[in-house]
Amino acid sequence: MNKNKIWLSSPHMGGNELTYINEAFQANWIAPLGPNVSGFEDSIKTYLQTKNYGPLEVAALSSGTAAIHLALILLGVKPGDEVLCQSMTFAATANPIKYLGATPVFIDSEKDTLNLCPEQLEIAIKDRILKGKKPKAIIAVHLYGMPYKVNQIEAISKKYEIPVIEDSAEALGSTFKEQKCGTFGDFSILSFNGNKIITTSGGGALITKNKEHKDKAVFLATQARDEAPHYQHSQIGYNYRLSNISAGIGRGQMEVLDNRVAARRDMFQFYVNLFSPYKGIHVFAEPNEDYFSNHWLTVITIDEKVAGVSREELRKCLEKENIESRPLWKPMHLQPVFESDPYYGNGIAEDMFENGLCLPSGSNLSDNDRDRIREVIINCLKK
Ligand SMILES: *Cc1c(COP(=O)(O)O)cnc(C)c1O
């Protein structure tokens, strides 16, 4: 039997990536600027702008983390400020708050989408204002590709006049009410890290609603050089632009994005069918037709008492057969590094962290891989 490692999510090239990279080599555009960078930005913009939601500008950057950092700077976040942030997420969502000397205020998830809980968010906003400080921004995440409760989060953002940074790192290709994720926040971010739905090996993008914000982001991402023949700086800058080589990979990947979304959704359907005869195992799905997830990762929750097997038992069964699976993101308020930061919640994120499991979901899994996964899971659930 073939025991090659089956990954949760691995890079899947489309074919044209090397063409764009070769063009870069031939023109000697081996730099963090060039035709692939602008070509990649244009293709993202065209992809997101399927309807007229208003203007959109895209800045290609070295990572999604860099994009969040720049969004916070553009929103004027300063040392001592507070930023509301979904607790159940990857640390990259919250780390840039700390880069700026600001304080994250962590918020629990709700059960329908696993994302920012509108009730807890509002409780937190009221309490922070009462304590004397109105938070500067809200960071909301479309975790595992599932859109957050866009309407409710936007309503709260409007009511309290606190802007939203939409962390769409895992949700390129997802939609809410037919509008693409990555177009909802005052600022939005994407990631093209190696494990995401498409990749540039490493990279990200900041999406803004106007040209001035994009220009400011690119200025800061290229060491904040003032207009002058020599190198002149009146602000601290960063080295955050995407390279023209990486952007070449991105252009090739954009051509196959819809196909990758279809393949991930097909993996999700595979798990729905696989688990349907079993009680106590719930495959996490869209709450209603407004939501369309790219199903970047398929997530299950296991009720050990009903299923007869715990999350850890199932994870170990898969691990023994060289199949990767993982608990959900450990909530930030439980992380040693964020221990002393405020948290508002009801135990949902903790519960998901205890009982949830992410399953192999790559767009490049073969029929043979599926057979191996099916067999291990069926045998494990038999015990
Ligand atoms: C991957 C990821 C990021 C960060 O993106 P990088 O490109 O790896 O810096 C941010 N938020 C979430 C939710 C992510 O999954």
mmCIF file of C-alpha atoms and ligand atoms in Angstrom:
data_model
loop_
_atom_site.group_PDB
_atom_site.id
_atom_site.type_symbol
_atom_site.label_atom_id
_atom_site.label_comp_id
_atom_site.label_asym_id
_atom_site.label_seq_id
_atom_site.Cartn_x
_atom_site.Cartn_y
_atom_site.Cartn_z
ATOM 1 C CA MET A 1 0.000 0.000 0.000
ATOM 2 C CA ASN A 2 1.164 3.481 -0.845
ATOM 3 C CA LYS A 3 2.005 5.266 2.429
ATOM 4 C CA ASN A 4 3.044 8.652 1.065
ATOM 5 C CA LYS A 5 2.107 11.520 3.356
ATOM 6 C CA ILE A 6 -1.351 12.949 2.776
ATOM 7 C CA TRP A 7 -1.282 16.614 3.743
ATOM 8 C CA LEU A 8 -4.046 18.818 5.085
ATOM 9 C CA SER A 9 -3.465 21.289 2.265
ATOM 10 C CA SER A 10 -0.500 21.380 -0.097
ATOM 11 C CA PRO A 11 0.520 23.552 -3.077
ATOM 12 C CA HIS A 12 -1.110 22.640 -6.399
ATOM 13 C CA MET A 13 0.389 24.247 -9.485
ATOM 14 C CA GLY A 14 -1.734 24.884 -12.545
ATOM 15 C CA GLY A 15 0.837 24.788 -15.357
ATOM 16 C CA ASN A 16 1.302 28.373 -16.522
ATOM 17 C CA GLU A 17 3.239 29.528 -13.455
ATOM 18 C CA LEU A 18 6.588 28.706 -15.110
ATOM 19 C CA THR A 19 5.646 30.658 -18.256
ATOM 20 C CA TYR A 20 5.279 33.825 -16.197
ATOM 21 C CA ILE A 21 8.465 33.097 -14.253
ATOM 22 C CA ASN A 22 10.357 32.556 -17.531
ATOM 23 C CA GLU A 23 9.101 35.900 -18.800
ATOM 24 C CA ALA A 24 10.476 37.510 -15.652
ATOM 25 C CA PHE A 25 13.868 35.829 -16.201
ATOM 26 C CA GLN A 26 14.017 36.853 -19.852
ATOM 27 C CA ALA A 27 13.257 40.499 -19.061
ATOM 28 C CA ASN A 28 15.506 40.371 -15.943
ATOM 29 C CA TRP A 29 12.614 41.519 -13.720
ATOM 30 C CA ILE A 30 14.035 39.671 -10.680
ATOM 31 C CA ALA A 31 12.816 42.264 -8.180
ATOM 32 C CA PRO A 32 9.903 43.212 -5.950
ATOM 33 C CA LEU A 33 8.308 45.054 -8.860
ATOM 34 C CA GLY A 34 7.611 44.344 -12.522
ATOM 35 C CA PRO A 35 4.906 43.205 -14.951
ATOM 36 C CA ASN A 36 3.946 40.085 -12.971
ATOM 37 C CA VAL A 37 3.252 42.186 -9.875
ATOM 38 C CA SER A 38 0.858 44.507 -11.698
ATOM 39 C CA GLY A 39 -0.545 41.605 -13.773
ATOM 40 C CA PHE A 40 -1.234 39.609 -10.592
ATOM 41 C CA GLU A 41 -2.902 42.623 -8.945
ATOM 42 C CA ASP A 42 -5.105 43.131 -12.014
ATOM 43 C CA SER A 43 -6.185 39.491 -12.084
ATOM 44 C CA ILE A 44 -7.137 39.570 -8.382
ATOM 45 C CA LYS A 45 -9.073 42.784 -8.929
ATOM 46 C CA THR A 46 -10.961 41.341 -11.914
ATOM 47 C CA TYR A 47 -11.719 38.175 -9.966
ATOM 48 C CA LEU A 48 -13.120 39.997 -6.930
ATOM 49 C CA GLN A 49 -15.002 42.655 -8.862
ATOM 50 C CA THR A 50 -17.711 40.407 -10.335
ATOM 51 C CA LYS A 51 -20.388 43.036 -9.709
ATOM 52 C CA ASN A 52 -20.187 46.708 -9.137
ATOM 53 C CA TYR A 53 -19.622 46.853 -5.389
ATOM 54 C CA GLY A 54 -17.743 50.125 -5.735
ATOM 55 C CA PRO A 55 -14.064 50.751 -6.369
ATOM 56 C CA LEU A 56 -11.432 48.168 -5.374
ATOM 57 C CA GLU A 57 -7.645 48.452 -5.371
ATOM 58 C CA VAL A 58 -5.204 45.595 -4.790
ATOM 59 C CA ALA A 59 -1.628 45.825 -3.467
ATOM 60 C CA ALA A 60 0.405 42.601 -3.758
ATOM 61 C CA LEU A 61 2.557 42.097 -0.647
ATOM 62 C CA SER A 62 5.058 39.657 0.808
ATOM 63 C CA SER A 63 2.484 38.092 3.165
ATOM 64 C CA GLY A 64 -1.018 38.274 4.557
ATOM 65 C CA THR A 65 0.510 39.243 7.899
ATOM 66 C CA ALA A 66 2.157 42.269 6.249
ATOM 67 C CA ALA A 67 -1.224 43.214 4.766
ATOM 68 C CA ILE A 68 -2.873 43.194 8.219
ATOM 69 C CA HIS A 69 0.016 45.229 9.627
ATOM 70 C CA LEU A 70 -0.369 47.876 6.894
ATOM 71 C CA ALA A 71 -4.178 47.969 7.269
ATOM 72 C CA LEU A 72 -3.779 48.703 10.990
ATOM 73 C CA ILE A 73 -1.255 51.471 10.220
ATOM 74 C CA LEU A 74 -3.587 52.995 7.610
ATOM 75 C CA LEU A 75 -6.365 52.991 10.217
ATOM 76 C CA GLY A 76 -4.107 54.969 12.518
ATOM 77 C CA VAL A 77 -3.618 52.294 15.213
ATOM 78 C CA LYS A 78 -1.031 53.537 17.725
ATOM 79 C CA PRO A 79 0.617 52.248 20.927
ATOM 80 C CA GLY A 80 -1.978 51.883 23.689
ATOM 81 C CA ASP A 81 -4.936 51.583 21.288
ATOM 82 C CA GLU A 82 -7.291 48.612 21.414
ATOM 83 C CA VAL A 83 -8.269 46.403 18.455
ATOM 84 C CA LEU A 84 -11.146 43.892 18.556
ATOM 85 C CA CYS A 85 -10.102 40.539 17.128
ATOM 86 C CA GLN A 86 -11.662 37.112 16.597
ATOM 87 C CA SER A 87 -10.056 34.761 19.134
ATOM 88 C CA MET A 88 -10.303 31.527 17.149
ATOM 89 C CA THR A 89 -7.902 32.190 14.282
ATOM 90 C CA PHE A 90 -4.288 31.790 13.237
ATOM 91 C CA ALA A 91 -1.865 33.934 15.291
ATOM 92 C CA ALA A 92 -1.027 35.956 12.155
ATOM 93 C CA THR A 93 -4.410 37.717 12.516
ATOM 94 C CA ALA A 94 -3.494 39.102 15.937
ATOM 95 C CA ASN A 95 0.309 39.489 15.894
ATOM 96 C CA PRO A 96 0.350 42.778 13.915
ATOM 97 C CA ILE A 97 -1.753 44.419 16.662
ATOM 98 C CA LYS A 98 1.207 43.779 18.972
ATOM 99 C CA TYR A 99 3.760 45.006 16.387
ATOM 100 C CA LEU A 100 2.121 48.424 16.824
ATOM 101 C CA GLY A 101 2.153 48.317 20.626
ATOM 102 C CA ALA A 102 -1.651 48.114 20.665
ATOM 103 C CA THR A 103 -3.783 45.683 22.709
ATOM 104 C CA PRO A 104 -5.926 42.964 21.138
ATOM 105 C CA VAL A 105 -9.365 42.488 22.696
ATOM 106 C CA PHE A 106 -10.354 38.933 21.841
ATOM 107 C CA ILE A 107 -13.913 37.909 20.986
ATOM 108 C CA ASP A 108 -15.520 34.460 20.942
ATOM 109 C CA SER A 109 -16.986 32.731 17.884
ATOM 110 C CA GLU A 110 -20.627 31.833 17.220
ATOM 111 C CA LYS A 111 -21.718 28.316 16.273
ATOM 112 C CA ASP A 112 -23.103 28.896 12.758
ATOM 113 C CA THR A 113 -19.914 30.038 11.025
ATOM 114 C CA LEU A 114 -17.291 29.645 13.814
ATOM 115 C CA ASN A 115 -16.490 33.318 13.277
ATOM 116 C CA LEU A 116 -16.776 36.578 15.228
ATOM 117 C CA CYS A 117 -19.858 36.435 17.486
ATOM 118 C CA PRO A 118 -21.923 39.605 16.941
ATOM 119 C CA GLU A 119 -23.392 39.507 20.476
ATOM 120 C CA GLN A 120 -20.042 39.159 22.212
ATOM 121 C CA LEU A 121 -18.603 41.793 19.895
ATOM 122 C CA GLU A 122 -21.224 44.318 20.921
ATOM 123 C CA ILE A 123 -20.863 43.453 24.617
ATOM 124 C CA ALA A 124 -17.118 44.033 24.287
ATOM 125 C CA ILE A 125 -17.492 47.353 22.456
ATOM 126 C CA LYS A 126 -19.893 48.693 25.097
ATOM 127 C CA ASP A 127 -17.646 47.549 27.920
ATOM 128 C CA ARG A 128 -14.447 48.970 26.381
ATOM 129 C CA ILE A 129 -16.178 52.320 25.821
ATOM 130 C CA LEU A 130 -17.435 52.242 29.421
ATOM 131 C CA LYS A 131 -13.864 51.567 30.580
ATOM 132 C CA GLY A 132 -12.800 54.704 28.732
ATOM 133 C CA LYS A 133 -11.424 53.513 25.391
ATOM 134 C CA LYS A 134 -13.220 53.041 22.098
ATOM 135 C CA PRO A 135 -11.511 50.295 20.035
ATOM 136 C CA LYS A 136 -9.867 51.468 16.798
ATOM 137 C CA ALA A 137 -10.742 48.509 14.544
ATOM 138 C CA ILE A 138 -12.486 45.135 14.297
ATOM 139 C CA ILE A 139 -10.618 42.203 12.715
ATOM 140 C CA ALA A 140 -13.078 39.573 11.467
ATOM 141 C CA VAL A 141 -11.978 36.291 9.870
ATOM 142 C CA HIS A 142 -13.665 33.943 7.365
ATOM 143 C CA LEU A 143 -12.238 30.861 9.066
ATOM 144 C CA TYR A 144 -11.631 27.762 6.902
ATOM 145 C CA GLY A 145 -13.306 29.636 4.031
ATOM 146 C CA MET A 146 -16.672 30.111 5.785
ATOM 147 C CA PRO A 147 -17.897 33.705 5.505
ATOM 148 C CA TYR A 148 -18.557 35.440 8.819
ATOM 149 C CA LYS A 149 -21.985 36.990 9.550
ATOM 150 C CA VAL A 150 -21.290 39.890 7.225
ATOM 151 C CA ASN A 151 -24.569 41.800 7.672
ATOM 152 C CA GLN A 152 -24.449 41.717 11.458
ATOM 153 C CA ILE A 153 -20.769 42.613 11.728
ATOM 154 C CA GLU A 154 -21.235 45.495 9.256
ATOM 155 C CA ALA A 155 -24.241 46.781 11.217
ATOM 156 C CA ILE A 156 -22.205 46.861 14.447
ATOM 157 C CA SER A 157 -19.291 48.509 12.639
ATOM 158 C CA LYS A 158 -21.639 51.254 11.373
ATOM 159 C CA LYS A 159 -23.459 51.713 14.661
ATOM 160 C CA TYR A 160 -20.257 52.300 16.646
ATOM 161 C CA GLU A 161 -18.246 53.753 13.759
ATOM 162 C CA ILE A 162 -15.424 51.240 14.105
ATOM 163 C CA PRO A 163 -13.880 50.091 10.796
ATOM 164 C CA VAL A 164 -13.531 46.409 9.847
ATOM 165 C CA ILE A 165 -10.402 44.658 8.627
ATOM 166 C CA GLU A 166 -11.638 41.580 6.764
ATOM 167 C CA ASP A 167 -9.161 38.706 7.143
ATOM 168 C CA SER A 168 -9.949 36.736 3.998
ATOM 169 C CA ALA A 169 -6.654 34.781 4.061
ATOM 170 C CA GLU A 170 -8.516 31.456 3.954
ATOM 171 C CA ALA A 171 -11.531 32.558 1.914
ATOM 172 C CA LEU A 172 -10.485 33.525 -1.608
ATOM 173 C CA GLY A 173 -13.302 32.146 -3.780
ATOM 174 C CA SER A 174 -15.935 32.205 -1.014
ATOM 175 C CA THR A 175 -18.971 34.468 -1.306
ATOM 176 C CA PHE A 176 -21.684 35.945 0.898
ATOM 177 C CA LYS A 177 -24.938 36.796 -0.912
ATOM 178 C CA GLU A 178 -22.971 36.323 -4.141
ATOM 179 C CA GLN A 179 -20.430 38.977 -3.232
ATOM 180 C CA LYS A 180 -16.816 37.791 -3.056
ATOM 181 C CA CYS A 181 -15.027 37.555 0.273
ATOM 182 C CA GLY A 182 -12.162 40.036 0.197
ATOM 183 C CA THR A 183 -14.484 42.920 -0.731
ATOM 184 C CA PHE A 184 -16.395 43.454 2.538
ATOM 185 C CA GLY A 185 -14.108 45.206 4.986
ATOM 186 C CA ASP A 186 -12.939 48.798 5.029
ATOM 187 C CA PHE A 187 -9.688 46.941 4.348
ATOM 188 C CA SER A 188 -9.407 43.286 3.325
ATOM 189 C CA ILE A 189 -6.468 40.932 3.199
ATOM 190 C CA LEU A 190 -5.585 37.763 1.297
ATOM 191 C CA SER A 191 -2.792 35.240 1.839
ATOM 192 C CA PHE A 192 -0.915 33.174 -0.744
ATOM 193 C CA ASN A 193 1.085 31.134 1.733
ATOM 194 C CA GLY A 194 1.941 27.559 0.669
ATOM 195 C CA ASN A 195 -1.039 25.969 2.441
ATOM 196 C CA LYS A 196 -3.735 28.352 1.153
ATOM 197 C CA ILE A 197 -6.230 27.680 -1.658
ATOM 198 C CA ILE A 198 -3.788 29.166 -4.162
ATOM 199 C CA THR A 199 -0.186 30.067 -3.412
ATOM 200 C CA THR A 200 2.745 32.189 -4.553
ATOM 201 C CA SER A 201 4.999 30.102 -2.213
ATOM 202 C CA GLY A 202 4.614 33.052 0.164
ATOM 203 C CA GLY A 203 2.693 36.251 -0.353
ATOM 204 C CA GLY A 204 -0.395 38.268 0.396
ATOM 205 C CA ALA A 205 -2.487 41.202 -0.709
ATOM 206 C CA LEU A 206 -4.162 44.234 0.775
ATOM 207 C CA ILE A 207 -7.480 45.263 -0.775
ATOM 208 C CA THR A 208 -8.580 48.847 -0.310
ATOM 209 C CA LYS A 209 -11.576 50.894 -1.427
ATOM 210 C CA ASN A 210 -9.594 53.736 -2.948
ATOM 211 C CA LYS A 211 -6.420 54.544 -4.853
ATOM 212 C CA GLU A 212 -4.974 56.802 -2.114
ATOM 213 C CA HIS A 213 -5.019 53.934 0.382
ATOM 214 C CA LYS A 214 -3.403 51.563 -2.091
ATOM 215 C CA ASP A 215 -0.722 54.120 -2.966
ATOM 216 C CA LYS A 216 -0.041 54.729 0.720
ATOM 217 C CA ALA A 217 0.222 50.978 1.338
ATOM 218 C CA VAL A 218 2.694 50.519 -1.538
ATOM 219 C CA PHE A 219 4.686 53.535 -0.309
ATOM 220 C CA LEU A 220 4.976 52.025 3.183
ATOM 221 C CA ALA A 221 5.714 48.561 1.713
ATOM 222 C CA THR A 222 8.715 49.928 -0.229
ATOM 223 C CA GLN A 223 10.571 51.655 2.643
ATOM 224 C CA ALA A 224 8.556 54.912 2.528
ATOM 225 C CA ARG A 225 10.785 56.738 0.055
ATOM 226 C CA ASP A 226 9.900 60.370 -0.484
ATOM 227 C CA GLU A 227 9.942 61.900 -3.979
ATOM 228 C CA ALA A 228 13.664 62.828 -4.458
ATOM 229 C CA PRO A 229 16.676 61.800 -6.601
ATOM 230 C CA HIS A 230 18.476 60.587 -3.450
ATOM 231 C CA TYR A 231 17.007 58.350 -0.756
ATOM 232 C CA GLN A 232 14.878 60.577 1.447
ATOM 233 C CA HIS A 233 12.638 59.346 4.292
ATOM 234 C CA SER A 234 10.252 61.207 6.540
ATOM 235 C CA GLN A 235 8.447 58.101 7.838
ATOM 236 C CA ILE A 236 9.353 54.570 8.917
ATOM 237 C CA GLY A 237 8.848 52.129 6.054
ATOM 238 C CA TYR A 238 8.752 48.378 5.529
ATOM 239 C CA ASN A 239 10.026 45.883 2.958
ATOM 240 C CA TYR A 240 6.673 44.253 2.255
ATOM 241 C CA ARG A 241 6.249 44.210 -1.545
ATOM 242 C CA LEU A 242 5.759 40.896 -3.395
ATOM 243 C CA SER A 243 8.567 39.797 -5.727
ATOM 244 C CA ASN A 244 7.993 39.647 -9.474
ATOM 245 C CA ILE A 245 8.933 35.916 -9.429
ATOM 246 C CA SER A 246 6.349 35.070 -6.758
ATOM 247 C CA ALA A 247 3.763 37.199 -8.570
ATOM 248 C CA GLY A 248 4.435 35.074 -11.684
ATOM 249 C CA ILE A 249 3.371 31.996 -9.708
ATOM 250 C CA GLY A 250 0.317 33.966 -8.586
ATOM 251 C CA ARG A 251 -0.723 34.798 -12.154
ATOM 252 C CA GLY A 252 -0.629 31.121 -13.092
ATOM 253 C CA GLN A 253 -2.565 30.201 -9.944
ATOM 254 C CA MET A 254 -5.319 32.766 -10.592
ATOM 255 C CA GLU A 255 -6.046 31.006 -13.900
ATOM 256 C CA VAL A 256 -6.997 27.810 -12.015
ATOM 257 C CA LEU A 257 -8.602 29.319 -8.912
ATOM 258 C CA ASP A 258 -12.205 28.402 -9.779
ATOM 259 C CA ASN A 259 -11.097 24.866 -10.480
ATOM 260 C CA ARG A 260 -9.339 24.719 -7.073
ATOM 261 C CA VAL A 261 -12.482 25.959 -5.315
ATOM 262 C CA ALA A 262 -14.539 23.265 -7.085
ATOM 263 C CA ALA A 263 -12.035 20.570 -6.036
ATOM 264 C CA ARG A 264 -12.043 21.670 -2.361
ATOM 265 C CA ARG A 265 -15.829 21.709 -2.355
ATOM 266 C CA ASP A 266 -15.773 18.238 -3.832
ATOM 267 C CA MET A 267 -13.525 17.054 -0.967
ATOM 268 C CA PHE A 268 -16.074 18.549 1.445
ATOM 269 C CA GLN A 269 -18.835 16.539 -0.280
ATOM 270 C CA PHE A 270 -16.667 13.421 -0.005
ATOM 271 C CA TYR A 271 -16.599 13.856 3.787
ATOM 272 C CA VAL A 272 -20.325 14.629 3.979
ATOM 273 C CA ASN A 273 -20.999 11.289 2.261
ATOM 274 C CA LEU A 274 -18.366 9.423 4.256
ATOM 275 C CA PHE A 275 -19.706 10.514 7.657
ATOM 276 C CA SER A 276 -23.420 10.426 6.842
ATOM 277 C CA PRO A 277 -24.007 6.922 8.313
ATOM 278 C CA TYR A 278 -22.313 7.842 11.619
ATOM 279 C CA LYS A 279 -23.951 9.490 14.609
ATOM 280 C CA GLY A 280 -22.108 12.058 16.693
ATOM 281 C CA ILE A 281 -19.922 13.375 13.873
ATOM 282 C CA HIS A 282 -20.970 16.643 12.323
ATOM 283 C CA VAL A 283 -19.435 17.971 9.092
ATOM 284 C CA PHE A 284 -19.396 21.729 9.372
ATOM 285 C CA ALA A 285 -21.401 23.253 6.470
ATOM 286 C CA GLU A 286 -22.874 26.554 5.273
ATOM 287 C CA PRO A 287 -25.738 27.689 7.544
ATOM 288 C CA ASN A 288 -27.937 28.748 4.581
ATOM 289 C CA GLU A 289 -27.872 29.770 0.896
ATOM 290 C CA ASP A 290 -26.418 33.212 1.588
ATOM 291 C CA TYR A 291 -23.133 31.491 2.373
ATOM 292 C CA PHE A 292 -20.822 29.875 -0.173
ATOM 293 C CA SER A 293 -17.591 28.514 1.316
ATOM 294 C CA ASN A 294 -14.514 27.584 -0.697
ATOM 295 C CA HIS A 295 -14.168 24.831 1.956
ATOM 296 C CA TRP A 296 -10.461 25.530 2.182
ATOM 297 C CA LEU A 297 -10.429 22.945 4.973
ATOM 298 C CA THR A 298 -13.256 20.584 5.855
ATOM 299 C CA VAL A 299 -13.960 20.688 9.585
ATOM 300 C CA ILE A 300 -15.792 18.081 11.666
ATOM 301 C CA THR A 301 -16.863 18.093 15.275
ATOM 302 C CA ILE A 302 -17.015 14.886 17.245
ATOM 303 C CA ASP A 303 -19.367 14.201 20.134
ATOM 304 C CA GLU A 304 -17.338 11.470 21.796
ATOM 305 C CA LYS A 305 -20.235 10.051 23.827
ATOM 306 C CA VAL A 306 -22.341 9.473 20.714
ATOM 307 C CA ALA A 307 -19.583 8.674 18.210
ATOM 308 C CA GLY A 308 -17.724 6.294 20.554
ATOM 309 C CA VAL A 309 -14.402 7.782 19.518
ATOM 310 C CA SER A 310 -12.726 11.007 20.596
ATOM 311 C CA ARG A 311 -11.259 13.692 18.378
ATOM 312 C CA GLU A 312 -7.760 12.677 19.509
ATOM 313 C CA GLU A 313 -8.409 8.982 18.796
ATOM 314 C CA LEU A 314 -9.488 9.765 15.243
ATOM 315 C CA ARG A 315 -6.542 12.120 14.744
ATOM 316 C CA LYS A 316 -4.123 9.413 15.930
ATOM 317 C CA CYS A 317 -5.718 6.768 13.662
ATOM 318 C CA LEU A 318 -5.014 9.069 10.705
ATOM 319 C CA GLU A 319 -1.514 9.968 11.908
ATOM 320 C CA LYS A 320 -0.562 6.288 12.176
ATOM 321 C CA GLU A 321 -1.324 5.920 8.462
ATOM 322 C CA ASN A 322 0.683 9.038 7.577
ATOM 323 C CA ILE A 323 -2.422 11.176 7.047
ATOM 324 C CA GLU A 324 -2.305 14.703 8.440
ATOM 325 C CA SER A 325 -5.269 16.131 10.355
ATOM 326 C CA ARG A 326 -5.318 18.875 12.978
ATOM 327 C CA PRO A 327 -7.370 20.331 15.806
ATOM 328 C CA LEU A 328 -8.940 23.705 14.958
ATOM 329 C CA TRP A 329 -6.916 26.882 15.595
ATOM 330 C CA LYS A 330 -6.204 27.185 19.307
ATOM 331 C CA PRO A 331 -8.035 30.345 20.399
ATOM 332 C CA MET A 332 -5.749 33.346 20.926
ATOM 333 C CA HIS A 333 -7.067 34.039 24.438
ATOM 334 C CA LEU A 334 -5.716 30.602 25.452
ATOM 335 C CA GLN A 335 -2.256 31.281 23.987
ATOM 336 C CA PRO A 336 0.498 32.009 26.529
ATOM 337 C CA VAL A 337 1.616 35.051 24.543
ATOM 338 C CA PHE A 338 -1.845 36.729 24.718
ATOM 339 C CA GLU A 339 -2.713 35.558 28.253
ATOM 340 C CA SER A 340 -3.017 39.023 29.760
ATOM 341 C CA ASP A 341 -5.179 40.528 26.991
ATOM 342 C CA PRO A 342 -8.941 41.003 27.470
ATOM 343 C CA TYR A 343 -11.409 38.376 26.235
ATOM 344 C CA TYR A 344 -15.201 38.364 25.847
ATOM 345 C CA GLY A 345 -16.840 35.000 25.301
ATOM 346 C CA ASN A 346 -19.148 32.157 26.042
ATOM 347 C CA GLY A 347 -16.992 29.045 25.621
ATOM 348 C CA ILE A 348 -17.778 28.353 21.943
ATOM 349 C CA ALA A 349 -14.192 28.654 20.704
ATOM 350 C CA GLU A 350 -12.912 26.475 23.582
ATOM 351 C CA ASP A 351 -15.486 23.815 22.767
ATOM 352 C CA MET A 352 -14.580 23.827 19.069
ATOM 353 C CA PHE A 353 -10.905 23.586 19.953
ATOM 354 C CA GLU A 354 -11.618 20.527 22.151
ATOM 355 C CA ASN A 355 -13.849 18.627 19.721
ATOM 356 C CA GLY A 356 -13.093 19.880 16.212
ATOM 357 C CA LEU A 357 -10.797 18.356 13.612
ATOM 358 C CA CYS A 358 -9.579 19.655 10.227
ATOM 359 C CA LEU A 359 -9.300 16.937 7.589
ATOM 360 C CA PRO A 360 -7.108 16.651 4.469
ATOM 361 C CA SER A 361 -8.756 18.986 1.963
ATOM 362 C CA GLY A 362 -6.222 19.684 -0.793
ATOM 363 C CA SER A 363 -7.383 20.184 -4.364
ATOM 364 C CA ASN A 364 -4.712 17.685 -5.486
ATOM 365 C CA LEU A 365 -5.808 14.619 -3.505
ATOM 366 C CA SER A 366 -6.126 11.565 -5.732
ATOM 367 C CA ASP A 367 -8.742 8.803 -5.746
ATOM 368 C CA ASN A 368 -6.150 6.607 -4.092
ATOM 369 C CA ASP A 369 -5.682 9.223 -1.337
ATOM 370 C CA ARG A 370 -9.441 9.305 -0.818
ATOM 371 C CA ASP A 371 -9.551 5.509 -0.575
ATOM 372 C CA ARG A 372 -6.844 5.562 2.084
ATOM 373 C CA ILE A 373 -8.625 8.279 4.086
ATOM 374 C CA ARG A 374 -11.978 6.454 3.820
ATOM 375 C CA GLU A 375 -10.526 3.137 4.943
ATOM 376 C CA VAL A 376 -8.701 4.579 7.971
ATOM 377 C CA ILE A 377 -11.749 6.512 9.128
ATOM 378 C CA ILE A 378 -14.153 3.588 8.698
ATOM 379 C CA ASN A 379 -11.806 1.246 10.586
ATOM 380 C CA CYS A 380 -11.259 3.767 13.355
ATOM 381 C CA LEU A 381 -15.002 4.327 13.813
ATOM 382 C CA LYS A 382 -15.635 0.556 13.954
ATOM 383 C CA LYS A 383 -13.748 0.188 17.220
HETATM 384 C C1 LIG B 1 -2.525 32.364 6.616
HETATM 385 C C2 LIG B 1 -3.295 33.306 7.434
HETATM 386 C C3 LIG B 1 -2.855 34.619 7.672
HETATM 387 C C4 LIG B 1 -1.486 35.120 7.339
HETATM 388 O O1 LIG B 1 -1.062 35.008 6.077
HETATM 389 P P1 LIG B 1 0.509 34.845 5.731
HETATM 390 O O2 LIG B 1 0.508 35.075 4.275
HETATM 391 O O3 LIG B 1 0.900 33.453 6.126
HETATM 392 O O4 LIG B 1 1.251 35.893 6.481
HETATM 393 C C5 LIG B 1 -3.692 35.466 8.373
HETATM 394 N N1 LIG B 1 -4.874 35.072 8.825
HETATM 395 C C6 LIG B 1 -5.331 33.823 8.647
HETATM 396 C C7 LIG B 1 -6.679 33.468 9.164
HETATM 397 C C8 LIG B 1 -4.554 32.892 7.958
HETATM 398 O O5 LIG B 1 -5.000 31.636 7.817
#
